[in-house]
Short mmCIF file of C-alpha atoms and ligand atoms in Angstrom, two decimals:
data_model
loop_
_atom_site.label_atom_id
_atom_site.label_comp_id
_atom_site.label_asym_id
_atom_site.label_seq_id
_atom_site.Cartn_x
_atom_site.Cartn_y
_atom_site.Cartn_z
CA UNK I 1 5.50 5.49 40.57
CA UNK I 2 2.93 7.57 40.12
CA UNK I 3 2.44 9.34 37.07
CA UNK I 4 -0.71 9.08 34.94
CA UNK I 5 -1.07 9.80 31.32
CA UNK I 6 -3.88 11.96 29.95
CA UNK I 7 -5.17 11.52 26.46
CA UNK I 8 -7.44 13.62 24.90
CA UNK I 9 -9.39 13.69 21.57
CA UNK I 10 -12.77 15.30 20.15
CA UNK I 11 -14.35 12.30 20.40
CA UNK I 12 -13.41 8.78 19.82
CA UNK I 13 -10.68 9.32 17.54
CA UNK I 14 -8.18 9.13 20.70
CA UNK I 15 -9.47 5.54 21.44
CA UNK I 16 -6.75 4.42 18.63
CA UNK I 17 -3.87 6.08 20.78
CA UNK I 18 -5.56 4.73 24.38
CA UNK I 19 -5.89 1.18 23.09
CA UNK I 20 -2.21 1.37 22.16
CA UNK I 21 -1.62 2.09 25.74
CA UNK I 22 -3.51 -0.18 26.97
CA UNK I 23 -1.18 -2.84 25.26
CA UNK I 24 1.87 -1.18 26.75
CA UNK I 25 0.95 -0.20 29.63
CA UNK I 26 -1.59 -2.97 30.75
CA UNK I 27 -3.00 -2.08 34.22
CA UNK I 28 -2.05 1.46 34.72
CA UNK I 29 -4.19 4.14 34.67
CA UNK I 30 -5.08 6.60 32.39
CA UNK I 31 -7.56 9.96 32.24
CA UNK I 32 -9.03 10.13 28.66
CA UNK I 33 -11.24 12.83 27.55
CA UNK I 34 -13.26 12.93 24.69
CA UNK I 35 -14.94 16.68 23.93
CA UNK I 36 -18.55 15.05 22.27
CA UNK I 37 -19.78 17.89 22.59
CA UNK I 38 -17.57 20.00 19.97
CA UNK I 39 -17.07 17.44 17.54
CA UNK I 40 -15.97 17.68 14.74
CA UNK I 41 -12.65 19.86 15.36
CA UNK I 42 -11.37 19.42 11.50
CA UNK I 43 -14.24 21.90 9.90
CA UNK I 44 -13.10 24.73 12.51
CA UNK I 45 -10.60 26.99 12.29
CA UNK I 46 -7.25 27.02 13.59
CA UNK I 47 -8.04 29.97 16.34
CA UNK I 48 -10.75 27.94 17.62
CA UNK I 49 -8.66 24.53 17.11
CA UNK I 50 -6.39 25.99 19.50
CA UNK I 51 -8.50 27.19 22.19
CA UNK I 52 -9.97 23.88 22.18
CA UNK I 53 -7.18 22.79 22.54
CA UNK I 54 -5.84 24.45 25.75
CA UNK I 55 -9.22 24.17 27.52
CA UNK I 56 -8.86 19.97 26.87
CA UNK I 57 -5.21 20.46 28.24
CA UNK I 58 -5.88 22.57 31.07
CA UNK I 59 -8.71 19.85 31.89
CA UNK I 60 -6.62 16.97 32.20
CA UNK I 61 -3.71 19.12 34.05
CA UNK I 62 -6.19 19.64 36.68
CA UNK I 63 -7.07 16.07 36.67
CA UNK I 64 -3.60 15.15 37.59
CA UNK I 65 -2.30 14.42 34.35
CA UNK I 66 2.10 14.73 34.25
CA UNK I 67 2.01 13.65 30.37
CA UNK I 68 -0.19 14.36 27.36
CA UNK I 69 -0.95 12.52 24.28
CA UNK I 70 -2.72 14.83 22.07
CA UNK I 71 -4.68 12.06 20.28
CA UNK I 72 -6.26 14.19 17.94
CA UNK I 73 -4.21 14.72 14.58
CA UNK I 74 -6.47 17.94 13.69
CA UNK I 75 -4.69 19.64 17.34
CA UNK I 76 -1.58 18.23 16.53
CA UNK I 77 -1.28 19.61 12.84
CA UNK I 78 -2.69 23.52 14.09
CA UNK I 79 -1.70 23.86 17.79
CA UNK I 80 1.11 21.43 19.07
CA UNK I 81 3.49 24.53 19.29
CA UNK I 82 1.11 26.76 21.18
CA UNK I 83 1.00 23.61 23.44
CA UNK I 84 4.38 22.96 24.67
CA UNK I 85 4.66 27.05 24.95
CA UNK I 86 2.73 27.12 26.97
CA UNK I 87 2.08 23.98 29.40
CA UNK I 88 5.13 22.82 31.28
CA UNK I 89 4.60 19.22 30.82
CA UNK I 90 5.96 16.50 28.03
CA UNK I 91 3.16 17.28 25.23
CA UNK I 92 3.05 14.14 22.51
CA UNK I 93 1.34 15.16 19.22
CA UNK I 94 0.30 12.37 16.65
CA UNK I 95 1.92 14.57 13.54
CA UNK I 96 5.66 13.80 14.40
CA UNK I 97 5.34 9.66 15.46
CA UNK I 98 3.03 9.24 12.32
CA UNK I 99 5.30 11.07 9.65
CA UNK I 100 8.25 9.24 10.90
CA UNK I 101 6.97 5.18 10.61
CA UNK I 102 5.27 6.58 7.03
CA UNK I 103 9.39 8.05 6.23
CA UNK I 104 10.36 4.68 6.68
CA UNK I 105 8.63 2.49 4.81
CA UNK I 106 8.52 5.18 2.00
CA UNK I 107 12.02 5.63 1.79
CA UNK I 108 12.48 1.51 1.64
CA UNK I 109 10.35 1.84 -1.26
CA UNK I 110 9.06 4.35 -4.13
CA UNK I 111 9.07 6.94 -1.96
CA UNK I 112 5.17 8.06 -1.66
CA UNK I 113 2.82 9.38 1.40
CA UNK I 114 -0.37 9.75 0.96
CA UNK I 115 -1.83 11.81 3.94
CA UNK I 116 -5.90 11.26 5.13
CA UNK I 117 -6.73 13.68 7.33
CA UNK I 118 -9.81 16.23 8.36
CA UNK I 119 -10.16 19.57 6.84
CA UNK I 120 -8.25 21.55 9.28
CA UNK I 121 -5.63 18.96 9.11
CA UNK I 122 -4.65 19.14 5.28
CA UNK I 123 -4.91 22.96 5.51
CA UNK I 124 -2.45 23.28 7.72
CA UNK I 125 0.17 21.11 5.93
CA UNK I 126 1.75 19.66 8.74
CA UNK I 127 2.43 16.18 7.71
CA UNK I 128 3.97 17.46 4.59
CA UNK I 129 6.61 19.66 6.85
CA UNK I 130 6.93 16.91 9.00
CA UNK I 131 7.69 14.40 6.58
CA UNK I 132 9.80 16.47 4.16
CA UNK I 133 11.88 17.65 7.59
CA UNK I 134 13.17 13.45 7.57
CA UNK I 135 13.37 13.78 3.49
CA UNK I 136 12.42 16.42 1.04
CA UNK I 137 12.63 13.70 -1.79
CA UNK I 138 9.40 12.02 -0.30
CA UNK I 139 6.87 12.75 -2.08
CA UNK I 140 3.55 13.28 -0.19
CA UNK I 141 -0.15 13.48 -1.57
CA UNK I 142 -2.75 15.01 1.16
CA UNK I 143 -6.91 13.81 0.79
CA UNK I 144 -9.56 15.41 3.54
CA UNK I 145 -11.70 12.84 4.39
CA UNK I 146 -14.28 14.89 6.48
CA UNK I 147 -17.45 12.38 6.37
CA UNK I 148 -15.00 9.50 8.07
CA UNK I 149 -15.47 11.33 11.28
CA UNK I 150 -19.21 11.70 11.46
CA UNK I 151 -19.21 7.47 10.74
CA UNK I 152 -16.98 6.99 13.39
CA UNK I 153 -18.69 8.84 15.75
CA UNK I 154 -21.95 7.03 14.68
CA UNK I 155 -20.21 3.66 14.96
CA UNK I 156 -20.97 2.90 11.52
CA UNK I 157 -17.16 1.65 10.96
CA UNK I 158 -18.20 -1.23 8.30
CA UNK I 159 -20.43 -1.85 5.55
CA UNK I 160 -21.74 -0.24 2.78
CA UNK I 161 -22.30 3.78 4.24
CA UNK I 162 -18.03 3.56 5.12
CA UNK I 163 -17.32 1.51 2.25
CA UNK I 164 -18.84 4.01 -0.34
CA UNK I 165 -17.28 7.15 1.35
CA UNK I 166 -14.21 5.32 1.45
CA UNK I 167 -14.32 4.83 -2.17
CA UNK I 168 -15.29 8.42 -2.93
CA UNK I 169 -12.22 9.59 -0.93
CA UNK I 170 -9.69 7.48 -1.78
CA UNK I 171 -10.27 5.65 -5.37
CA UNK I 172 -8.82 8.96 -6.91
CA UNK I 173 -5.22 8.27 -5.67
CA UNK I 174 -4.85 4.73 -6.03
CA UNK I 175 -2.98 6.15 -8.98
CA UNK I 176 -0.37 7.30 -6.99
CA UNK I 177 -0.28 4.01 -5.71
CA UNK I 178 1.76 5.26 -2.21
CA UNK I 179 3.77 2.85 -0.12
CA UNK I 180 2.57 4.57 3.27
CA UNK I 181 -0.82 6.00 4.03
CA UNK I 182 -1.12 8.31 7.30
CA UNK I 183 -4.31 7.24 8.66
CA UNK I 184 -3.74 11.55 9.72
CA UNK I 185 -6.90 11.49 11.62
CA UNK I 186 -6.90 9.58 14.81
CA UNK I 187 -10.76 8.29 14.32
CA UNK I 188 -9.20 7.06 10.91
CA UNK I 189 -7.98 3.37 12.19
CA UNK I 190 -11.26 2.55 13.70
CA UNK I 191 -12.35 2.43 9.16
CA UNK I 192 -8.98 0.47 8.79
CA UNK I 193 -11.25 -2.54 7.11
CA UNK I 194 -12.89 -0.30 4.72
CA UNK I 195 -10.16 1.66 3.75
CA UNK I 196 -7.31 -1.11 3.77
CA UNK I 197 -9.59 -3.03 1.36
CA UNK I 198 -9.79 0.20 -1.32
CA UNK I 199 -5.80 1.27 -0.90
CA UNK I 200 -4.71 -2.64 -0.81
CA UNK I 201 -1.02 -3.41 -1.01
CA UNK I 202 -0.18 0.36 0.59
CA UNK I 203 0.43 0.14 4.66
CA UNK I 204 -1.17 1.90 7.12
CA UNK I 205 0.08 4.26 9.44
CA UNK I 206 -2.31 4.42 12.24
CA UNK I 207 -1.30 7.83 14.33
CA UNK I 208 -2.71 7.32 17.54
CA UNK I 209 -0.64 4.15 17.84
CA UNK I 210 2.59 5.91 16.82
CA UNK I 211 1.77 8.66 19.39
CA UNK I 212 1.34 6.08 21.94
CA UNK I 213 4.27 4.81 21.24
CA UNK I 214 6.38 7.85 21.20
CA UNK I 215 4.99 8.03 24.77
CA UNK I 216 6.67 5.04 26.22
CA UNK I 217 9.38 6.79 25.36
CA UNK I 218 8.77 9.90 27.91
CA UNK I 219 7.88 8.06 30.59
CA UNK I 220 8.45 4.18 31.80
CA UNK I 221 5.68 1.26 33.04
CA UNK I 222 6.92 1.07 36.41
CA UNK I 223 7.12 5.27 36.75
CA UNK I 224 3.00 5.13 36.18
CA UNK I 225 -0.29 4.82 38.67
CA UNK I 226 -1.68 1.25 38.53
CA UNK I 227 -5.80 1.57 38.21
CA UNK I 228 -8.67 1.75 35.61
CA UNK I 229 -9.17 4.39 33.44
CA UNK I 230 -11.12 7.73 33.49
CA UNK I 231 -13.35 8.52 30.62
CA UNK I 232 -14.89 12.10 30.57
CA UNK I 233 -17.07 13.82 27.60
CA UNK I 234 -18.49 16.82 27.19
CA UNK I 235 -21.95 15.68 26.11
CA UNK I 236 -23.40 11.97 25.36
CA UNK I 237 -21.48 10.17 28.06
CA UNK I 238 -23.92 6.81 27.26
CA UNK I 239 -23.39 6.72 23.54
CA UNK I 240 -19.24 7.50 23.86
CA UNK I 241 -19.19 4.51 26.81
CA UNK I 242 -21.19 2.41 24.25
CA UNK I 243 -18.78 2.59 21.51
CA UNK I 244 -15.61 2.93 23.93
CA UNK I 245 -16.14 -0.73 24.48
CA UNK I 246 -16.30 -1.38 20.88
CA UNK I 247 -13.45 0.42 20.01
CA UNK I 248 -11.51 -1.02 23.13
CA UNK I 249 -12.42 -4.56 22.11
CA UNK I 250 -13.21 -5.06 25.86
CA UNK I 251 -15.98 -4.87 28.71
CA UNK I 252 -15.52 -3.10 31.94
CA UNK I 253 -15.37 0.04 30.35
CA UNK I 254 -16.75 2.36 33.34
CA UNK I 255 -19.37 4.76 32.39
CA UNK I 256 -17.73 7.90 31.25
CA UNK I 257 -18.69 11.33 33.20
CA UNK I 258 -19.77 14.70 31.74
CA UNK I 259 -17.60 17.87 32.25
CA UNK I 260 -18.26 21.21 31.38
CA UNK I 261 -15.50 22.18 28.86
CA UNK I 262 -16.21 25.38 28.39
CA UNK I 263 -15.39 26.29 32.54
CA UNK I 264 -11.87 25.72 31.72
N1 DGL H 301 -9.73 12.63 15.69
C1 DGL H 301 -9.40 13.96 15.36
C2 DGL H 301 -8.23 14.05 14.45
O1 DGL H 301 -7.36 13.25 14.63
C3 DGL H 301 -10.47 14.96 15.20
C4 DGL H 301 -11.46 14.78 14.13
C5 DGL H 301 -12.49 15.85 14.19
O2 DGL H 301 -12.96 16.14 15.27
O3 DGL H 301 -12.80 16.41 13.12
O4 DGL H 301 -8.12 14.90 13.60
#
């Protein structure tokens, strides 16, 4: 009855994941945080991925939060384990949802992934474990898209700056011509136009969607606290509540509130 969901991203990546749970879980609350102020994650490296990491977590444990949906597929690929060691609360990670829905429709076809993810995110591999875990016949191609962040986070999700870095990025494997593309990075779906127009005829796997949906699964509608939704940032709180309404497709967005990260 009353159990509230945290969600937490560097930035607005997460958005994809919260608007999916917004759609499920219309009316109940949920504490999102977005760390502004340390984006990009997918350029750092793992160690300081994962401390990152825990000080986000630890954040929105002391908010209240009994679940988390680590919308952010650069956490998920370097410190999901370190997560659940750690923090004695259901921990959802984008990597596992995301390789599972891109199994499926490759194995009901020729059998391809591609993978679009930061830096950090194709480094690690993860998607490529993940998915060959369902089937090691699958095969998977990975591309690090690291200027689709900075766009996102710029709101410049259409037109010609996205469309020519989505060209540069992904025109090289249309040859591959996959029948799944992770969109690995969760600020990826919010440059679904630009990049659905360059891979057309693959499908897109949006991850923060998948992760939202692997949530329902841990915990039901009626078992969660009816209200509006908390937004906190680490820096920028006007320019994140600005686009959060964008991103949301919806008004009434409150203003989001500053934290200092680094305290926790
Ligand atoms: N949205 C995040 C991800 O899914 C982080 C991107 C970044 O901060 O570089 O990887």
């Amino acid at each position: 009855m009353n159990k509230t969901v945290g969600i937490f991203d560097s930035g607005l990546g997460g958005l994809t994941a919260a608007a999916e749970f917004e759609k499920l879980f219309c009316g109940k609350r949920y504490i999102y945080f977005g760390d502004t102020a340390r984006v990009p994650y997918g350029t750092k490296s793992a160690d300081t991925i994962c401390r990152y990491a825990f000080q986000d977590t630890r954040f929105l444990v002391d908010k209240g939060a009994s679940l988390i949906i680590v919308a952010c597929g650069t956490v998920s690929a370097n410190a999901i384990d370190e997560l659940k060691r750690h923090f004695a609360l259901p921990i959802i990670g984008v990597v596992d949802p995301a390789a599972k829905r891109a199994a499926e429709v490759a194995l009901a076809g020729k059998g391809r992934v591609t993978v679009l993810g930061t830096s950090a995110t194709v480094k690690s591999g993860a998607y490529e474990r993940a998915i060959h875990k369902i089937d090691k016949s699958i095969e998977v191609r990975s591309v690090a898209c690291p200027m689709f962040v900075p766009l996102v986070e710029n709101g410049y999700t259409k037109g010609e700056a996205a469309m020519l870095f989505a060209k540069e990025y992904l025109e090289p494997t249309l040859d591959f011509s996959a029948d799944a593309v992770i969109l690995g990075c969760t600020h990826y779906p919010h440059l679904s136009g630009v990049i659905g127009t360059v891979l057309e005829g693959s499908i897109l796997v949006n991850s923060g969607k998948e992760a939202a949906l692997a949530a329902a699964e841990y915990i039901t509608v009626d078992e969660t606290e009816k209200g509006e939704p908390d937004f906190y940032v680490s820096d920028a709180p006007e320019s994140f509540t600005r686009l959060a309404k964008v991103f949301l497709g919806r008004d009434g967005v409150e203003r989001a509130k500053c934290v200092d990260i680094e305290s926790y």
